[in-house]
Each structure stands twice: as structure tokens, then as C-alpha cells.
Amino acid sequence: MTTIRGQVGTVHLLLRELGGALFIVFFGNQGEALLLWKRSLNGSLEALYDWDPTNVSPCGWFGISCSPDGQVEGLVLQEIDLLGAVPTNLSSLSSSLNRLVLTGTNLTGSIPREIGVLAELNYLDLSDNALSGLIPAELCALPKLEQLYLNSNHLEIDPSPNREPNKTMTTA
């Protein structure tokens, strides 16, 4: 893989041979982050068959919605046996991702603090999984978060007195 750096960020150039023909594929950090997360999953990934580096953009991938300028705005996967962890490597989506729905996807482990970098996030649904541990305080700092669904997990609220007084977290 060849990497080219420019004014708009990093673009990866991948040379892929298919059926004797050589294809040149470009994908940016957003697609790369999603593909890295997919590779970490252990479940049945047939639903993500089109999450492929030979696609020019993640905007056509299952469960992905994009803005008119090609930035990933939504990641919505529901009732799919992904078997893995909530993605921690979504910082490349921090200026565009506003909807993250991973409900009923058999995710385990804790909610990563890295979700706190998703400044545009206004809707987060991680319900109906097997998540455990403390709900990270970083969720309270998300400036645009309006809807949060964490029910049907094994989560605990951080009793820390350092939480902002006007923000509260509850689980159903």
C-alpha cells in the first residue's frame, strides 16, 4: 500500500489485482478506520460483505450514510452478530459522524473513552449488547449529543463528584 499525504489529509493508494487486471483504489482515513474495526470483529460478517478496500468510498457500504461531500455521517448496524468491541479508532470521523447505532450486535467489553472525540455525535445507541463497566464520563462532554441509548447492557454509572452538575447519565 502506498500512502500519499496532501492538504485534505491522508489518502491510501492500494494496488489490487483482480482477474489478471490491476486496479488502483483510493480510500481515506474514514474508510480505513471502518475496515480496521471490521477486521477486529469475530462474528458473522456477511452483512458487511461490501466493506471492501476495493470500493472507492465507504459511502456505498452497508450501514454507512454520508454527506454530499463524501464524509461519513452515520454508522447504523442493528441485529447483526458482529461479536467484538465498540470501535475505538473513529477519530477520523470526529468532524462528521453524527449518528452511531450498534444495537443488538453482540458487542462486549466497555464503552471506549475515545467516543468522546466524536464532537458531531448527536445520536448514540449501543443498546441490547453485552457491554459492561463504567459509562465513560466523556459521553457527558459530547457537545451535540441529544439521544443516548445504553439499555440492556451491564453498565454502571461513575459516581465521581467531578461530573458537570448540569449533565446526568441514567440507564434503563
PDB file of C-alpha atoms in Angstrom:
ATOM      1  CA  MET A   1       0.000   0.000   0.000  1.00  0.00           C
ATOM      2  CA  THR A   2       1.298   3.440  -0.912  1.00  0.00           C
ATOM      3  CA  THR A   3       0.369   6.465   1.201  1.00  0.00           C
ATOM      4  CA  ILE A   4       0.035   9.958  -0.234  1.00  0.00           C
ATOM      5  CA  ARG A   5      -0.227  12.941   2.096  1.00  0.00           C
ATOM      6  CA  GLY A   6      -1.769  16.214   0.977  1.00  0.00           C
ATOM      7  CA  GLN A   7      -3.829  19.178   2.074  1.00  0.00           C
ATOM      8  CA  VAL A   8      -7.014  17.177   2.624  1.00  0.00           C
ATOM      9  CA  GLY A   9      -5.423  14.512   4.807  1.00  0.00           C
ATOM     10  CA  THR A  10      -4.030  11.109   4.057  1.00  0.00           C
ATOM     11  CA  VAL A  11      -5.172   9.070   1.083  1.00  0.00           C
ATOM     12  CA  HIS A  12      -4.103   5.478   0.716  1.00  0.00           C
ATOM     13  CA  LEU A  13      -3.361   4.036  -2.671  1.00  0.00           C
ATOM     14  CA  LEU A  14      -3.926   0.319  -2.883  1.00  0.00           C
ATOM     15  CA  LEU A  15      -2.915  -1.730  -5.897  1.00  0.00           C
ATOM     16  CA  ARG A  16      -5.226  -4.717  -6.161  1.00  0.00           C
ATOM     17  CA  GLU A  17      -5.119  -7.476  -8.750  1.00  0.00           C
ATOM     18  CA  LEU A  18      -8.469  -9.000  -9.673  1.00  0.00           C
ATOM     19  CA  GLY A  19      -8.802 -11.483 -12.504  1.00  0.00           C
ATOM     20  CA  GLY A  20      -5.483 -10.518 -14.060  1.00  0.00           C
ATOM     21  CA  ALA A  21      -6.312  -6.789 -14.129  1.00  0.00           C
ATOM     22  CA  LEU A  22      -4.615  -4.287 -11.859  1.00  0.00           C
ATOM     23  CA  PHE A  23      -6.890  -1.809 -10.095  1.00  0.00           C
ATOM     24  CA  ILE A  24      -5.876   1.313  -8.242  1.00  0.00           C
ATOM     25  CA  VAL A  25      -8.113   2.032  -5.264  1.00  0.00           C
ATOM     26  CA  PHE A  26      -8.156   5.206  -3.170  1.00  0.00           C
ATOM     27  CA  PHE A  27      -9.619   5.382   0.295  1.00  0.00           C
ATOM     28  CA  GLY A  28      -9.095   7.868   3.092  1.00  0.00           C
ATOM     29  CA  ASN A  29      -8.795   7.616   6.825  1.00  0.00           C
ATOM     30  CA  GLN A  30     -12.542   7.171   7.332  1.00  0.00           C
ATOM     31  CA  GLY A  31     -12.732   4.017   5.238  1.00  0.00           C
ATOM     32  CA  GLU A  32      -9.521   2.723   6.733  1.00  0.00           C
ATOM     33  CA  ALA A  33     -10.832   3.179  10.290  1.00  0.00           C
ATOM     34  CA  LEU A  34     -14.006   1.266   9.467  1.00  0.00           C
ATOM     35  CA  LEU A  35     -12.065  -1.552   7.789  1.00  0.00           C
ATOM     36  CA  LEU A  36      -9.728  -1.857  10.788  1.00  0.00           C
ATOM     37  CA  TRP A  37     -12.739  -2.221  13.081  1.00  0.00           C
ATOM     38  CA  LYS A  38     -14.299  -4.823  10.764  1.00  0.00           C
ATOM     39  CA  ARG A  39     -11.076  -6.866  10.876  1.00  0.00           C
ATOM     40  CA  SER A  40     -11.264  -6.900  14.693  1.00  0.00           C
ATOM     41  CA  LEU A  41     -14.720  -8.491  14.719  1.00  0.00           C
ATOM     42  CA  ASN A  42     -15.266 -12.235  15.243  1.00  0.00           C
ATOM     43  CA  GLY A  43     -18.880 -12.696  14.220  1.00  0.00           C
ATOM     44  CA  SER A  44     -20.840 -13.467  11.129  1.00  0.00           C
ATOM     45  CA  LEU A  45     -19.867 -10.620   8.807  1.00  0.00           C
ATOM     46  CA  GLU A  46     -21.918 -11.456   5.719  1.00  0.00           C
ATOM     47  CA  ALA A  47     -23.849  -8.193   6.180  1.00  0.00           C
ATOM     48  CA  LEU A  48     -20.576  -6.305   5.797  1.00  0.00           C
ATOM     49  CA  TYR A  49     -19.629  -8.050   2.546  1.00  0.00           C
ATOM     50  CA  ASP A  50     -19.362  -4.747   0.705  1.00  0.00           C
ATOM     51  CA  TRP A  51     -16.991  -3.256   3.294  1.00  0.00           C
ATOM     52  CA  ASP A  52     -14.126  -3.831   0.940  1.00  0.00           C
ATOM     53  CA  PRO A  53     -10.990  -1.794   0.286  1.00  0.00           C
ATOM     54  CA  THR A  54     -11.575  -2.200  -3.439  1.00  0.00           C
ATOM     55  CA  ASN A  55     -14.564   0.145  -3.088  1.00  0.00           C
ATOM     56  CA  VAL A  56     -13.579   3.732  -3.763  1.00  0.00           C
ATOM     57  CA  SER A  57     -15.515   5.156  -0.805  1.00  0.00           C
ATOM     58  CA  PRO A  58     -17.210   3.789   2.326  1.00  0.00           C
ATOM     59  CA  CYS A  59     -20.322   5.797   1.357  1.00  0.00           C
ATOM     60  CA  GLY A  60     -21.788   2.846  -0.532  1.00  0.00           C
ATOM     61  CA  TRP A  61     -21.136   0.330   2.220  1.00  0.00           C
ATOM     62  CA  PHE A  62     -23.940  -1.340   4.167  1.00  0.00           C
ATOM     63  CA  GLY A  63     -24.900   0.679   7.255  1.00  0.00           C
ATOM     64  CA  ILE A  64     -22.929   3.778   6.245  1.00  0.00           C
ATOM     65  CA  SER A  65     -24.510   7.116   5.347  1.00  0.00           C
ATOM     66  CA  CYS A  66     -22.547  10.075   4.045  1.00  0.00           C
ATOM     67  CA  SER A  67     -22.858  13.791   3.490  1.00  0.00           C
ATOM     68  CA  PRO A  68     -22.964  15.168  -0.073  1.00  0.00           C
ATOM     69  CA  ASP A  69     -19.208  15.819   0.148  1.00  0.00           C
ATOM     70  CA  GLY A  70     -18.465  12.169   0.999  1.00  0.00           C
ATOM     71  CA  GLN A  71     -17.897  12.406   4.757  1.00  0.00           C
ATOM     72  CA  VAL A  72     -19.254   9.535   6.866  1.00  0.00           C
ATOM     73  CA  GLU A  73     -22.178  10.882   8.915  1.00  0.00           C
ATOM     74  CA  GLY A  74     -23.806   7.677  10.103  1.00  0.00           C
ATOM     75  CA  LEU A  75     -22.838   4.173  11.114  1.00  0.00           C
ATOM     76  CA  VAL A  76     -26.028   2.173  11.713  1.00  0.00           C
ATOM     77  CA  LEU A  77     -25.804  -1.586  12.228  1.00  0.00           C
ATOM     78  CA  GLN A  78     -28.631  -3.384  14.016  1.00  0.00           C
ATOM     79  CA  GLU A  79     -29.312  -7.006  14.944  1.00  0.00           C
ATOM     80  CA  ILE A  80     -26.143  -8.370  13.324  1.00  0.00           C
ATOM     81  CA  ASP A  81     -23.837 -10.799  15.174  1.00  0.00           C
ATOM     82  CA  LEU A  82     -20.661  -8.743  14.987  1.00  0.00           C
ATOM     83  CA  LEU A  83     -19.089 -10.238  18.137  1.00  0.00           C
ATOM     84  CA  GLY A  84     -16.437  -7.746  19.108  1.00  0.00           C
ATOM     85  CA  ALA A  85     -15.864  -4.436  20.824  1.00  0.00           C
ATOM     86  CA  VAL A  86     -17.211  -0.946  20.258  1.00  0.00           C
ATOM     87  CA  PRO A  87     -14.778   0.731  17.840  1.00  0.00           C
ATOM     88  CA  THR A  88     -12.034   2.802  19.447  1.00  0.00           C
ATOM     89  CA  ASN A  89     -10.421   4.106  16.260  1.00  0.00           C
ATOM     90  CA  LEU A  90     -13.074   6.510  14.954  1.00  0.00           C
ATOM     91  CA  SER A  91     -11.121   9.746  15.455  1.00  0.00           C
ATOM     92  CA  SER A  92     -11.002  10.223  11.665  1.00  0.00           C
ATOM     93  CA  LEU A  93     -14.811  10.513  11.829  1.00  0.00           C
ATOM     94  CA  SER A  94     -14.780  13.099  14.631  1.00  0.00           C
ATOM     95  CA  SER A  95     -15.748  16.048  12.445  1.00  0.00           C
ATOM     96  CA  SER A  96     -18.571  14.285  10.589  1.00  0.00           C
ATOM     97  CA  LEU A  97     -20.113  11.314  12.426  1.00  0.00           C
ATOM     98  CA  ASN A  98     -23.424  12.389  13.953  1.00  0.00           C
ATOM     99  CA  ARG A  99     -25.210   9.032  14.313  1.00  0.00           C
ATOM    100  CA  LEU A 100     -23.722   5.844  15.759  1.00  0.00           C
ATOM    101  CA  VAL A 101     -26.108   2.908  16.171  1.00  0.00           C
ATOM    102  CA  LEU A 102     -24.729  -0.505  17.079  1.00  0.00           C
ATOM    103  CA  THR A 103     -27.761  -2.068  18.736  1.00  0.00           C
ATOM    104  CA  GLY A 104     -28.207  -5.813  19.136  1.00  0.00           C
ATOM    105  CA  THR A 105     -24.822  -6.556  17.588  1.00  0.00           C
ATOM    106  CA  ASN A 106     -23.367  -8.717  20.403  1.00  0.00           C
ATOM    107  CA  LEU A 107     -20.671  -6.240  21.339  1.00  0.00           C
ATOM    108  CA  THR A 108     -18.732  -6.898  24.542  1.00  0.00           C
ATOM    109  CA  GLY A 109     -16.257  -5.066  26.720  1.00  0.00           C
ATOM    110  CA  SER A 110     -16.541  -1.481  27.842  1.00  0.00           C
ATOM    111  CA  ILE A 111     -17.625   1.683  26.074  1.00  0.00           C
ATOM    112  CA  PRO A 112     -14.341   3.241  24.971  1.00  0.00           C
ATOM    113  CA  ARG A 113     -13.457   6.728  26.195  1.00  0.00           C
ATOM    114  CA  GLU A 114     -12.417   7.504  22.606  1.00  0.00           C
ATOM    115  CA  ILE A 115     -16.084   8.013  21.719  1.00  0.00           C
ATOM    116  CA  GLY A 116     -15.619  11.357  23.473  1.00  0.00           C
ATOM    117  CA  VAL A 117     -13.745  12.710  20.419  1.00  0.00           C
ATOM    118  CA  LEU A 118     -16.841  12.421  18.203  1.00  0.00           C
ATOM    119  CA  ALA A 119     -17.761  16.096  18.537  1.00  0.00           C
ATOM    120  CA  GLU A 120     -20.602  15.980  15.974  1.00  0.00           C
ATOM    121  CA  LEU A 121     -22.314  12.961  17.516  1.00  0.00           C
ATOM    122  CA  ASN A 122     -25.946  13.712  18.380  1.00  0.00           C
ATOM    123  CA  TYR A 123     -27.381  10.178  18.472  1.00  0.00           C
ATOM    124  CA  LEU A 124     -25.703   7.192  20.141  1.00  0.00           C
ATOM    125  CA  ASP A 125     -27.400   3.807  20.534  1.00  0.00           C
ATOM    126  CA  LEU A 126     -25.379   0.929  21.958  1.00  0.00           C
ATOM    127  CA  SER A 127     -28.394  -0.844  23.461  1.00  0.00           C
ATOM    128  CA  ASP A 128     -29.042  -4.594  23.563  1.00  0.00           C
ATOM    129  CA  ASN A 129     -25.429  -5.726  23.695  1.00  0.00           C
ATOM    130  CA  ALA A 130     -23.269  -7.277  26.419  1.00  0.00           C
ATOM    131  CA  LEU A 131     -21.312  -4.133  27.293  1.00  0.00           C
ATOM    132  CA  SER A 132     -20.025  -3.828  30.855  1.00  0.00           C
ATOM    133  CA  GLY A 133     -18.063  -1.496  33.097  1.00  0.00           C
ATOM    134  CA  LEU A 134     -18.433   2.195  33.776  1.00  0.00           C
ATOM    135  CA  ILE A 135     -20.179   4.559  31.399  1.00  0.00           C
ATOM    136  CA  PRO A 136     -17.330   6.908  30.449  1.00  0.00           C
ATOM    137  CA  ALA A 137     -17.713  10.485  31.636  1.00  0.00           C
ATOM    138  CA  GLU A 138     -16.566  11.581  28.160  1.00  0.00           C
ATOM    139  CA  LEU A 139     -20.099  10.919  26.935  1.00  0.00           C
ATOM    140  CA  CYS A 140     -21.277  13.854  29.072  1.00  0.00           C
ATOM    141  CA  ALA A 141     -18.817  16.138  27.299  1.00  0.00           C
ATOM    142  CA  LEU A 142     -20.151  15.453  23.798  1.00  0.00           C
ATOM    143  CA  PRO A 143     -21.459  18.917  22.889  1.00  0.00           C
ATOM    144  CA  LYS A 144     -24.171  17.840  20.433  1.00  0.00           C
ATOM    145  CA  LEU A 145     -25.347  14.576  21.980  1.00  0.00           C
ATOM    146  CA  GLU A 146     -29.144  14.663  22.264  1.00  0.00           C
ATOM    147  CA  GLN A 147     -30.139  10.998  22.395  1.00  0.00           C
ATOM    148  CA  LEU A 148     -28.285   8.253  24.240  1.00  0.00           C
ATOM    149  CA  TYR A 149     -29.455   4.643  24.479  1.00  0.00           C
ATOM    150  CA  LEU A 150     -27.415   2.226  26.580  1.00  0.00           C
ATOM    151  CA  ASN A 151     -30.176  -0.013  27.933  1.00  0.00           C
ATOM    152  CA  SER A 152     -29.981  -3.809  28.059  1.00  0.00           C
ATOM    153  CA  ASN A 153     -26.271  -3.915  28.872  1.00  0.00           C
ATOM    154  CA  HIS A 154     -24.365  -4.422  32.144  1.00  0.00           C
ATOM    155  CA  LEU A 155     -23.169  -0.855  32.636  1.00  0.00           C
ATOM    156  CA  GLU A 156     -22.547   1.192  35.759  1.00  0.00           C
ATOM    157  CA  ILE A 157     -22.635   4.938  36.295  1.00  0.00           C
ATOM    158  CA  ASP A 158     -19.462   6.614  37.513  1.00  0.00           C
ATOM    159  CA  PRO A 159     -20.256   8.062  40.946  1.00  0.00           C
ATOM    160  CA  SER A 160     -17.456  10.613  40.586  1.00  0.00           C
ATOM    161  CA  PRO A 161     -18.219  14.032  42.082  1.00  0.00           C
ATOM    162  CA  ASN A 162     -16.231  15.678  39.264  1.00  0.00           C
ATOM    163  CA  ARG A 163     -19.062  15.318  36.763  1.00  0.00           C
ATOM    164  CA  GLU A 164     -20.534  18.553  35.388  1.00  0.00           C
ATOM    165  CA  PRO A 165     -23.528  19.468  37.577  1.00  0.00           C
ATOM    166  CA  ASN A 166     -25.997  20.053  34.700  1.00  0.00           C
ATOM    167  CA  LYS A 167     -25.314  16.754  32.968  1.00  0.00           C
ATOM    168  CA  THR A 168     -26.605  13.476  34.305  1.00  0.00           C
ATOM    169  CA  MET A 169     -26.489   9.968  32.956  1.00  0.00           C
ATOM    170  CA  THR A 170     -29.068   7.289  33.529  1.00  0.00           C
ATOM    171  CA  THR A 171     -29.520   3.796  32.185  1.00  0.00           C
ATOM    172  CA  ALA A 172     -32.774   1.983  31.626  1.00  0.00           C
TER     173      ALA A 172
END
